[in-house]
Each structure stands twice: as structure tokens, then as C-alpha cells.
Amino acid sequence: MANPLRAEVVRLYKNLLYLGRDYPKGADYFRDRLRAAFAKNKSVQDPERIKEMIARGEFVSRELEALYYLRKYRAMKKRYYDHD
């Protein structure tokens, strides 16, 4: 793998690992799934395929961030505006 792509992959892995700390099913569950996903694709050499996988990983990262923000928003809304 070329050095610039390797650096991007490592950055993506670390970012996803960081985001996995707050995963609803637990950090250990997320870390195991993340490690398995990266290990499964470690033999890929085609730069275009690697870029596609990086793009998918960044999409997953954005989705996780959206999930966390939504969860925090709902918790705050329930805390301050619960009028049941």
C-alpha cells in the first residue's frame, strides 16, 4: 500500500476506534467488529479500491457522529422539555 493511503487508513481506523467508545452495544463489540473489518481487507492492493473503502469508512464515521448527536439531543430534550 502506498504511504499516503496507508496514513489515511490509519487515520480512519483511529477515528472510528475513538467514535466506537460511545457505541450503543459497547466499545468492545465495536472494536472487535472494526478490527475484523480492517483485517478482512488488509490484503487489498488496488489504490482505487482502497479509496472506495476509505470513502465508505468516512461515511460510517459521519453516520456514527449523527447517531451520537441525535442521542444527545433527545436526552437533553427529554431532560428539559418532558411534559408528559
PDB file of N, CA and C in Angstrom:
ATOM      1  N   MET A   1       0.839  -1.166   0.000  1.00  0.00           N
ATOM      2  CA  MET A   1       0.000   0.000   0.000  1.00  0.00           C
ATOM      3  C   MET A   1       0.892   1.239   0.000  1.00  0.00           C
ATOM      4  N   ALA A   2       0.483   2.230  -0.753  1.00  0.00           N
ATOM      5  CA  ALA A   2       1.255   3.467  -0.838  1.00  0.00           C
ATOM      6  C   ALA A   2       1.171   4.223   0.485  1.00  0.00           C
ATOM      7  N   ASN A   3       2.241   4.941   0.799  1.00  0.00           N
ATOM      8  CA  ASN A   3       2.307   5.649   2.068  1.00  0.00           C
ATOM      9  C   ASN A   3       1.163   6.621   2.324  1.00  0.00           C
ATOM     10  N   PRO A   4       0.770   7.480   1.362  1.00  0.00           N
ATOM     11  CA  PRO A   4      -0.336   8.396   1.644  1.00  0.00           C
ATOM     12  C   PRO A   4      -1.633   7.659   1.960  1.00  0.00           C
ATOM     13  N   LEU A   5      -1.908   6.585   1.247  1.00  0.00           N
ATOM     14  CA  LEU A   5      -3.128   5.823   1.521  1.00  0.00           C
ATOM     15  C   LEU A   5      -3.035   5.104   2.859  1.00  0.00           C
ATOM     16  N   ARG A   6      -1.860   4.626   3.191  1.00  0.00           N
ATOM     17  CA  ARG A   6      -1.691   3.944   4.473  1.00  0.00           C
ATOM     18  C   ARG A   6      -1.969   4.914   5.609  1.00  0.00           C
ATOM     19  N   ALA A   7      -1.476   6.129   5.485  1.00  0.00           N
ATOM     20  CA  ALA A   7      -1.711   7.136   6.522  1.00  0.00           C
ATOM     21  C   ALA A   7      -3.201   7.441   6.644  1.00  0.00           C
ATOM     22  N   GLU A   8      -3.900   7.499   5.507  1.00  0.00           N
ATOM     23  CA  GLU A   8      -5.345   7.748   5.546  1.00  0.00           C
ATOM     24  C   GLU A   8      -6.081   6.603   6.217  1.00  0.00           C
ATOM     25  N   VAL A   9      -5.677   5.379   5.909  1.00  0.00           N
ATOM     26  CA  VAL A   9      -6.321   4.208   6.503  1.00  0.00           C
ATOM     27  C   VAL A   9      -6.101   4.196   8.021  1.00  0.00           C
ATOM     28  N   VAL A  10      -4.894   4.484   8.450  1.00  0.00           N
ATOM     29  CA  VAL A  10      -4.595   4.508   9.891  1.00  0.00           C
ATOM     30  C   VAL A  10      -5.397   5.611  10.579  1.00  0.00           C
ATOM     31  N   ARG A  11      -5.483   6.786   9.935  1.00  0.00           N
ATOM     32  CA  ARG A  11      -6.257   7.892  10.495  1.00  0.00           C
ATOM     33  C   ARG A  11      -7.730   7.499  10.621  1.00  0.00           C
ATOM     34  N   LEU A  12      -8.276   6.867   9.592  1.00  0.00           N
ATOM     35  CA  LEU A  12      -9.666   6.426   9.615  1.00  0.00           C
ATOM     36  C   LEU A  12      -9.889   5.401  10.721  1.00  0.00           C
ATOM     37  N   TYR A  13      -8.974   4.456  10.843  1.00  0.00           N
ATOM     38  CA  TYR A  13      -9.094   3.427  11.884  1.00  0.00           C
ATOM     39  C   TYR A  13      -9.112   4.070  13.275  1.00  0.00           C
ATOM     40  N   LYS A  14      -8.188   4.997  13.515  1.00  0.00           N
ATOM     41  CA  LYS A  14      -8.129   5.651  14.824  1.00  0.00           C
ATOM     42  C   LYS A  14      -9.379   6.471  15.093  1.00  0.00           C
ATOM     43  N   ASN A  15      -9.876   7.144  14.063  1.00  0.00           N
ATOM     44  CA  ASN A  15     -11.086   7.938  14.226  1.00  0.00           C
ATOM     45  C   ASN A  15     -12.281   7.045  14.556  1.00  0.00           C
ATOM     46  N   LEU A  16     -12.423   5.948  13.831  1.00  0.00           N
ATOM     47  CA  LEU A  16     -13.528   5.025  14.103  1.00  0.00           C
ATOM     48  C   LEU A  16     -13.380   4.383  15.479  1.00  0.00           C
ATOM     49  N   LEU A  17     -12.167   4.069  15.859  1.00  0.00           N
ATOM     50  CA  LEU A  17     -11.924   3.493  17.175  1.00  0.00           C
ATOM     51  C   LEU A  17     -12.343   4.474  18.267  1.00  0.00           C
ATOM     52  N   TYR A  18     -12.037   5.748  18.061  1.00  0.00           N
ATOM     53  CA  TYR A  18     -12.429   6.786  19.011  1.00  0.00           C
ATOM     54  C   TYR A  18     -13.957   6.916  19.077  1.00  0.00           C
ATOM     55  N   LEU A  19     -14.602   6.908  17.916  1.00  0.00           N
ATOM     56  CA  LEU A  19     -16.058   7.029  17.885  1.00  0.00           C
ATOM     57  C   LEU A  19     -16.736   5.801  18.504  1.00  0.00           C
ATOM     58  N   GLY A  20     -16.081   4.672  18.444  1.00  0.00           N
ATOM     59  CA  GLY A  20     -16.666   3.441  18.964  1.00  0.00           C
ATOM     60  C   GLY A  20     -16.797   3.401  20.475  1.00  0.00           C
ATOM     61  N   ARG A  21     -16.159   4.328  21.158  1.00  0.00           N
ATOM     62  CA  ARG A  21     -16.241   4.346  22.623  1.00  0.00           C
ATOM     63  C   ARG A  21     -17.674   4.517  23.116  1.00  0.00           C
ATOM     64  N   ASP A  22     -18.495   5.243  22.363  1.00  0.00           N
ATOM     65  CA  ASP A  22     -19.872   5.523  22.778  1.00  0.00           C
ATOM     66  C   ASP A  22     -20.893   4.669  22.045  1.00  0.00           C
ATOM     67  N   TYR A  23     -20.444   3.618  21.384  1.00  0.00           N
ATOM     68  CA  TYR A  23     -21.363   2.791  20.605  1.00  0.00           C
ATOM     69  C   TYR A  23     -22.398   2.142  21.525  1.00  0.00           C
ATOM     70  N   PRO A  24     -23.678   2.124  21.107  1.00  0.00           N
ATOM     71  CA  PRO A  24     -24.739   1.588  21.981  1.00  0.00           C
ATOM     72  C   PRO A  24     -24.525   0.146  22.456  1.00  0.00           C
ATOM     73  N   LYS A  25     -23.929  -0.711  21.635  1.00  0.00           N
ATOM     74  CA  LYS A  25     -23.723  -2.102  22.047  1.00  0.00           C
ATOM     75  C   LYS A  25     -22.429  -2.295  22.827  1.00  0.00           C
ATOM     76  N   GLY A  26     -21.686  -1.228  23.003  1.00  0.00           N
ATOM     77  CA  GLY A  26     -20.465  -1.304  23.788  1.00  0.00           C
ATOM     78  C   GLY A  26     -19.213  -1.122  22.958  1.00  0.00           C
ATOM     79  N   ALA A  27     -18.186  -0.589  23.599  1.00  0.00           N
ATOM     80  CA  ALA A  27     -16.927  -0.311  22.915  1.00  0.00           C
ATOM     81  C   ALA A  27     -16.224  -1.600  22.487  1.00  0.00           C
ATOM     82  N   ASP A  28     -16.294  -2.639  23.317  1.00  0.00           N
ATOM     83  CA  ASP A  28     -15.636  -3.904  22.972  1.00  0.00           C
ATOM     84  C   ASP A  28     -16.255  -4.525  21.724  1.00  0.00           C
ATOM     85  N   TYR A  29     -17.586  -4.497  21.641  1.00  0.00           N
ATOM     86  CA  TYR A  29     -18.286  -5.026  20.474  1.00  0.00           C
ATOM     87  C   TYR A  29     -17.854  -4.276  19.220  1.00  0.00           C
ATOM     88  N   PHE A  30     -17.844  -2.946  19.311  1.00  0.00           N
ATOM     89  CA  PHE A  30     -17.477  -2.122  18.161  1.00  0.00           C
ATOM     90  C   PHE A  30     -16.028  -2.357  17.758  1.00  0.00           C
ATOM     91  N   ARG A  31     -15.127  -2.402  18.734  1.00  0.00           N
ATOM     92  CA  ARG A  31     -13.703  -2.593  18.443  1.00  0.00           C
ATOM     93  C   ARG A  31     -13.459  -3.930  17.752  1.00  0.00           C
ATOM     94  N   ASP A  32     -14.132  -4.981  18.216  1.00  0.00           N
ATOM     95  CA  ASP A  32     -13.968  -6.298  17.591  1.00  0.00           C
ATOM     96  C   ASP A  32     -14.460  -6.288  16.142  1.00  0.00           C
ATOM     97  N   ARG A  33     -15.597  -5.661  15.901  1.00  0.00           N
ATOM     98  CA  ARG A  33     -16.137  -5.585  14.541  1.00  0.00           C
ATOM     99  C   ARG A  33     -15.240  -4.731  13.640  1.00  0.00           C
ATOM    100  N   LEU A  34     -14.736  -3.629  14.187  1.00  0.00           N
ATOM    101  CA  LEU A  34     -13.854  -2.751  13.424  1.00  0.00           C
ATOM    102  C   LEU A  34     -12.564  -3.474  13.051  1.00  0.00           C
ATOM    103  N   ARG A  35     -11.969  -4.141  14.013  1.00  0.00           N
ATOM    104  CA  ARG A  35     -10.724  -4.879  13.775  1.00  0.00           C
ATOM    105  C   ARG A  35     -10.936  -5.957  12.711  1.00  0.00           C
ATOM    106  N   ALA A  36     -12.058  -6.670  12.790  1.00  0.00           N
ATOM    107  CA  ALA A  36     -12.345  -7.723  11.811  1.00  0.00           C
ATOM    108  C   ALA A  36     -12.528  -7.140  10.408  1.00  0.00           C
ATOM    109  N   ALA A  37     -13.196  -5.991  10.311  1.00  0.00           N
ATOM    110  CA  ALA A  37     -13.426  -5.367   9.003  1.00  0.00           C
ATOM    111  C   ALA A  37     -12.113  -4.927   8.370  1.00  0.00           C
ATOM    112  N   PHE A  38     -11.238  -4.335   9.161  1.00  0.00           N
ATOM    113  CA  PHE A  38      -9.959  -3.893   8.619  1.00  0.00           C
ATOM    114  C   PHE A  38      -9.055  -5.088   8.297  1.00  0.00           C
ATOM    115  N   ALA A  39      -9.082  -6.116   9.117  1.00  0.00           N
ATOM    116  CA  ALA A  39      -8.250  -7.300   8.868  1.00  0.00           C
ATOM    117  C   ALA A  39      -8.700  -8.029   7.606  1.00  0.00           C
ATOM    118  N   LYS A  40     -10.006  -8.038   7.362  1.00  0.00           N
ATOM    119  CA  LYS A  40     -10.542  -8.716   6.185  1.00  0.00           C
ATOM    120  C   LYS A  40     -10.023  -8.080   4.893  1.00  0.00           C
ATOM    121  N   ASN A  41      -9.802  -6.785   4.920  1.00  0.00           N
ATOM    122  CA  ASN A  41      -9.403  -6.062   3.710  1.00  0.00           C
ATOM    123  C   ASN A  41      -7.933  -5.666   3.691  1.00  0.00           C
ATOM    124  N   LYS A  42      -7.130  -6.222   4.568  1.00  0.00           N
ATOM    125  CA  LYS A  42      -5.737  -5.791   4.644  1.00  0.00           C
ATOM    126  C   LYS A  42      -4.909  -6.200   3.431  1.00  0.00           C
ATOM    127  N   SER A  43      -5.353  -7.174   2.655  1.00  0.00           N
ATOM    128  CA  SER A  43      -4.577  -7.632   1.504  1.00  0.00           C
ATOM    129  C   SER A  43      -4.906  -6.874   0.219  1.00  0.00           C
ATOM    130  N   VAL A  44      -5.835  -5.937   0.280  1.00  0.00           N
ATOM    131  CA  VAL A  44      -6.216  -5.172  -0.914  1.00  0.00           C
ATOM    132  C   VAL A  44      -5.059  -4.263  -1.316  1.00  0.00           C
ATOM    133  N   GLN A  45      -4.679  -4.300  -2.593  1.00  0.00           N
ATOM    134  CA  GLN A  45      -3.552  -3.515  -3.093  1.00  0.00           C
ATOM    135  C   GLN A  45      -3.972  -2.429  -4.073  1.00  0.00           C
ATOM    136  N   ASP A  46      -5.148  -2.561  -4.696  1.00  0.00           N
ATOM    137  CA  ASP A  46      -5.602  -1.609  -5.710  1.00  0.00           C
ATOM    138  C   ASP A  46      -5.916  -0.256  -5.070  1.00  0.00           C
ATOM    139  N   PRO A  47      -5.204   0.807  -5.464  1.00  0.00           N
ATOM    140  CA  PRO A  47      -5.417   2.128  -4.849  1.00  0.00           C
ATOM    141  C   PRO A  47      -6.849   2.644  -4.997  1.00  0.00           C
ATOM    142  N   GLU A  48      -7.487   2.359  -6.135  1.00  0.00           N
ATOM    143  CA  GLU A  48      -8.864   2.823  -6.331  1.00  0.00           C
ATOM    144  C   GLU A  48      -9.809   2.114  -5.370  1.00  0.00           C
ATOM    145  N   ARG A  49      -9.621   0.823  -5.187  1.00  0.00           N
ATOM    146  CA  ARG A  49     -10.454   0.047  -4.253  1.00  0.00           C
ATOM    147  C   ARG A  49     -10.229   0.534  -2.819  1.00  0.00           C
ATOM    148  N   ILE A  50      -8.989   0.851  -2.481  1.00  0.00           N
ATOM    149  CA  ILE A  50      -8.676   1.360  -1.144  1.00  0.00           C
ATOM    150  C   ILE A  50      -9.368   2.703  -0.925  1.00  0.00           C
ATOM    151  N   LYS A  51      -9.348   3.570  -1.950  1.00  0.00           N
ATOM    152  CA  LYS A  51     -10.028   4.865  -1.833  1.00  0.00           C
ATOM    153  C   LYS A  51     -11.529   4.693  -1.640  1.00  0.00           C
ATOM    154  N   GLU A  52     -12.130   3.708  -2.330  1.00  0.00           N
ATOM    155  CA  GLU A  52     -13.551   3.421  -2.162  1.00  0.00           C
ATOM    156  C   GLU A  52     -13.845   2.982  -0.727  1.00  0.00           C
ATOM    157  N   MET A  53     -12.986   2.124  -0.202  1.00  0.00           N
ATOM    158  CA  MET A  53     -13.188   1.641   1.167  1.00  0.00           C
ATOM    159  C   MET A  53     -12.985   2.761   2.183  1.00  0.00           C
ATOM    160  N   ILE A  54     -12.046   3.664   1.929  1.00  0.00           N
ATOM    161  CA  ILE A  54     -11.837   4.810   2.807  1.00  0.00           C
ATOM    162  C   ILE A  54     -13.080   5.700   2.788  1.00  0.00           C
ATOM    163  N   ALA A  55     -13.646   5.914   1.607  1.00  0.00           N
ATOM    164  CA  ALA A  55     -14.857   6.729   1.482  1.00  0.00           C
ATOM    165  C   ALA A  55     -16.009   6.094   2.255  1.00  0.00           C
ATOM    166  N   ARG A  56     -16.125   4.783   2.178  1.00  0.00           N
ATOM    167  CA  ARG A  56     -17.183   4.090   2.927  1.00  0.00           C
ATOM    168  C   ARG A  56     -16.951   4.224   4.432  1.00  0.00           C
ATOM    169  N   GLY A  57     -15.708   4.114   4.857  1.00  0.00           N
ATOM    170  CA  GLY A  57     -15.380   4.269   6.265  1.00  0.00           C
ATOM    171  C   GLY A  57     -15.684   5.673   6.767  1.00  0.00           C
ATOM    172  N   GLU A  58     -15.409   6.681   5.933  1.00  0.00           N
ATOM    173  CA  GLU A  58     -15.726   8.055   6.323  1.00  0.00           C
ATOM    174  C   GLU A  58     -17.230   8.268   6.396  1.00  0.00           C
ATOM    175  N   PHE A  59     -17.983   7.598   5.524  1.00  0.00           N
ATOM    176  CA  PHE A  59     -19.435   7.654   5.588  1.00  0.00           C
ATOM    177  C   PHE A  59     -19.924   7.055   6.905  1.00  0.00           C
ATOM    178  N   VAL A  60     -19.382   5.919   7.272  1.00  0.00           N
ATOM    179  CA  VAL A  60     -19.751   5.279   8.538  1.00  0.00           C
ATOM    180  C   VAL A  60     -19.409   6.198   9.710  1.00  0.00           C
ATOM    181  N   SER A  61     -18.282   6.858   9.633  1.00  0.00           N
ATOM    182  CA  SER A  61     -17.868   7.788  10.671  1.00  0.00           C
ATOM    183  C   SER A  61     -18.879   8.922  10.823  1.00  0.00           C
ATOM    184  N   ARG A  62     -19.307   9.494   9.703  1.00  0.00           N
ATOM    185  CA  ARG A  62     -20.301  10.582   9.753  1.00  0.00           C
ATOM    186  C   ARG A  62     -21.629  10.082  10.295  1.00  0.00           C
ATOM    187  N   GLU A  63     -22.024   8.869   9.928  1.00  0.00           N
ATOM    188  CA  GLU A  63     -23.277   8.306  10.425  1.00  0.00           C
ATOM    189  C   GLU A  63     -23.219   8.087  11.940  1.00  0.00           C
ATOM    190  N   LEU A  64     -22.088   7.609  12.429  1.00  0.00           N
ATOM    191  CA  LEU A  64     -21.936   7.431  13.873  1.00  0.00           C
ATOM    192  C   LEU A  64     -22.020   8.762  14.605  1.00  0.00           C
ATOM    193  N   GLU A  65     -21.369   9.782  14.068  1.00  0.00           N
ATOM    194  CA  GLU A  65     -21.436  11.102  14.684  1.00  0.00           C
ATOM    195  C   GLU A  65     -22.874  11.598  14.721  1.00  0.00           C
ATOM    196  N   ALA A  66     -23.617  11.410  13.633  1.00  0.00           N
ATOM    197  CA  ALA A  66     -25.016  11.827  13.585  1.00  0.00           C
ATOM    198  C   ALA A  66     -25.838  11.062  14.618  1.00  0.00           C
ATOM    199  N   LEU A  67     -25.580   9.774  14.753  1.00  0.00           N
ATOM    200  CA  LEU A  67     -26.279   8.958  15.748  1.00  0.00           C
ATOM    201  C   LEU A  67     -26.032   9.484  17.153  1.00  0.00           C
ATOM    202  N   TYR A  68     -24.794   9.816  17.466  1.00  0.00           N
ATOM    203  CA  TYR A  68     -24.448  10.300  18.799  1.00  0.00           C
ATOM    204  C   TYR A  68     -25.063  11.666  19.069  1.00  0.00           C
ATOM    205  N   TYR A  69     -25.020  12.564  18.076  1.00  0.00           N
ATOM    206  CA  TYR A  69     -25.613  13.887  18.265  1.00  0.00           C
ATOM    207  C   TYR A  69     -27.113  13.778  18.476  1.00  0.00           C
ATOM    208  N   LEU A  70     -27.762  12.895  17.722  1.00  0.00           N
ATOM    209  CA  LEU A  70     -29.199  12.701  17.872  1.00  0.00           C
ATOM    210  C   LEU A  70     -29.528  12.145  19.255  1.00  0.00           C
ATOM    211  N   ARG A  71     -28.738  11.192  19.707  1.00  0.00           N
ATOM    212  CA  ARG A  71     -28.973  10.612  21.029  1.00  0.00           C
ATOM    213  C   ARG A  71     -28.803  11.664  22.122  1.00  0.00           C
ATOM    214  N   LYS A  72     -27.763  12.501  22.008  1.00  0.00           N
ATOM    215  CA  LYS A  72     -27.542  13.559  22.991  1.00  0.00           C
ATOM    216  C   LYS A  72     -28.670  14.584  22.946  1.00  0.00           C
ATOM    217  N   TYR A  73     -29.122  14.925  21.730  1.00  0.00           N
ATOM    218  CA  TYR A  73     -30.206  15.883  21.585  1.00  0.00           C
ATOM    219  C   TYR A  73     -31.475  15.354  22.230  1.00  0.00           C
ATOM    220  N   ARG A  74     -31.804  14.097  21.974  1.00  0.00           N
ATOM    221  CA  ARG A  74     -33.010  13.504  22.561  1.00  0.00           C
ATOM    222  C   ARG A  74     -32.928  13.452  24.074  1.00  0.00           C
ATOM    223  N   ALA A  75     -31.753  13.126  24.601  1.00  0.00           N
ATOM    224  CA  ALA A  75     -31.591  13.077  26.054  1.00  0.00           C
ATOM    225  C   ALA A  75     -31.767  14.469  26.655  1.00  0.00           C
ATOM    226  N   MET A  76     -31.191  15.471  26.029  1.00  0.00           N
ATOM    227  CA  MET A  76     -31.312  16.827  26.543  1.00  0.00           C
ATOM    228  C   MET A  76     -32.755  17.318  26.415  1.00  0.00           C
ATOM    229  N   LYS A  77     -33.398  17.031  25.307  1.00  0.00           N
ATOM    230  CA  LYS A  77     -34.782  17.441  25.111  1.00  0.00           C
ATOM    231  C   LYS A  77     -35.685  16.790  26.151  1.00  0.00           C
ATOM    232  N   LYS A  78     -35.452  15.521  26.412  1.00  0.00           N
ATOM    233  CA  LYS A  78     -36.263  14.812  27.405  1.00  0.00           C
ATOM    234  C   LYS A  78     -36.026  15.385  28.804  1.00  0.00           C
ATOM    235  N   ARG A  79     -34.797  15.745  29.095  1.00  0.00           N
ATOM    236  CA  ARG A  79     -34.450  16.282  30.402  1.00  0.00           C
ATOM    237  C   ARG A  79     -35.123  17.629  30.663  1.00  0.00           C
ATOM    238  N   TYR A  80     -35.177  18.479  29.643  1.00  0.00           N
ATOM    239  CA  TYR A  80     -35.670  19.838  29.847  1.00  0.00           C
ATOM    240  C   TYR A  80     -37.088  20.072  29.386  1.00  0.00           C
ATOM    241  N   TYR A  81     -37.583  19.247  28.463  1.00  0.00           N
ATOM    242  CA  TYR A  81     -38.905  19.507  27.896  1.00  0.00           C
ATOM    243  C   TYR A  81     -39.851  18.333  28.045  1.00  0.00           C
ATOM    244  N   ASP A  82     -39.698  17.540  29.049  1.00  0.00           N
ATOM    245  CA  ASP A  82     -40.566  16.386  29.257  1.00  0.00           C
ATOM    246  C   ASP A  82     -41.850  16.858  29.917  1.00  0.00           C
ATOM    247  N   HIS A  83     -42.920  16.940  29.128  1.00  0.00           N
ATOM    248  CA  HIS A  83     -44.189  17.443  29.647  1.00  0.00           C
ATOM    249  C   HIS A  83     -45.266  16.367  29.633  1.00  0.00           C
ATOM    250  N   ASP A  84     -44.931  15.151  29.908  1.00  0.00           N
ATOM    251  CA  ASP A  84     -45.922  14.050  29.892  1.00  0.00           C
ATOM    252  C   ASP A  84     -46.801  14.085  31.097  1.00  0.00           C
TER     253      ASP A  84
END
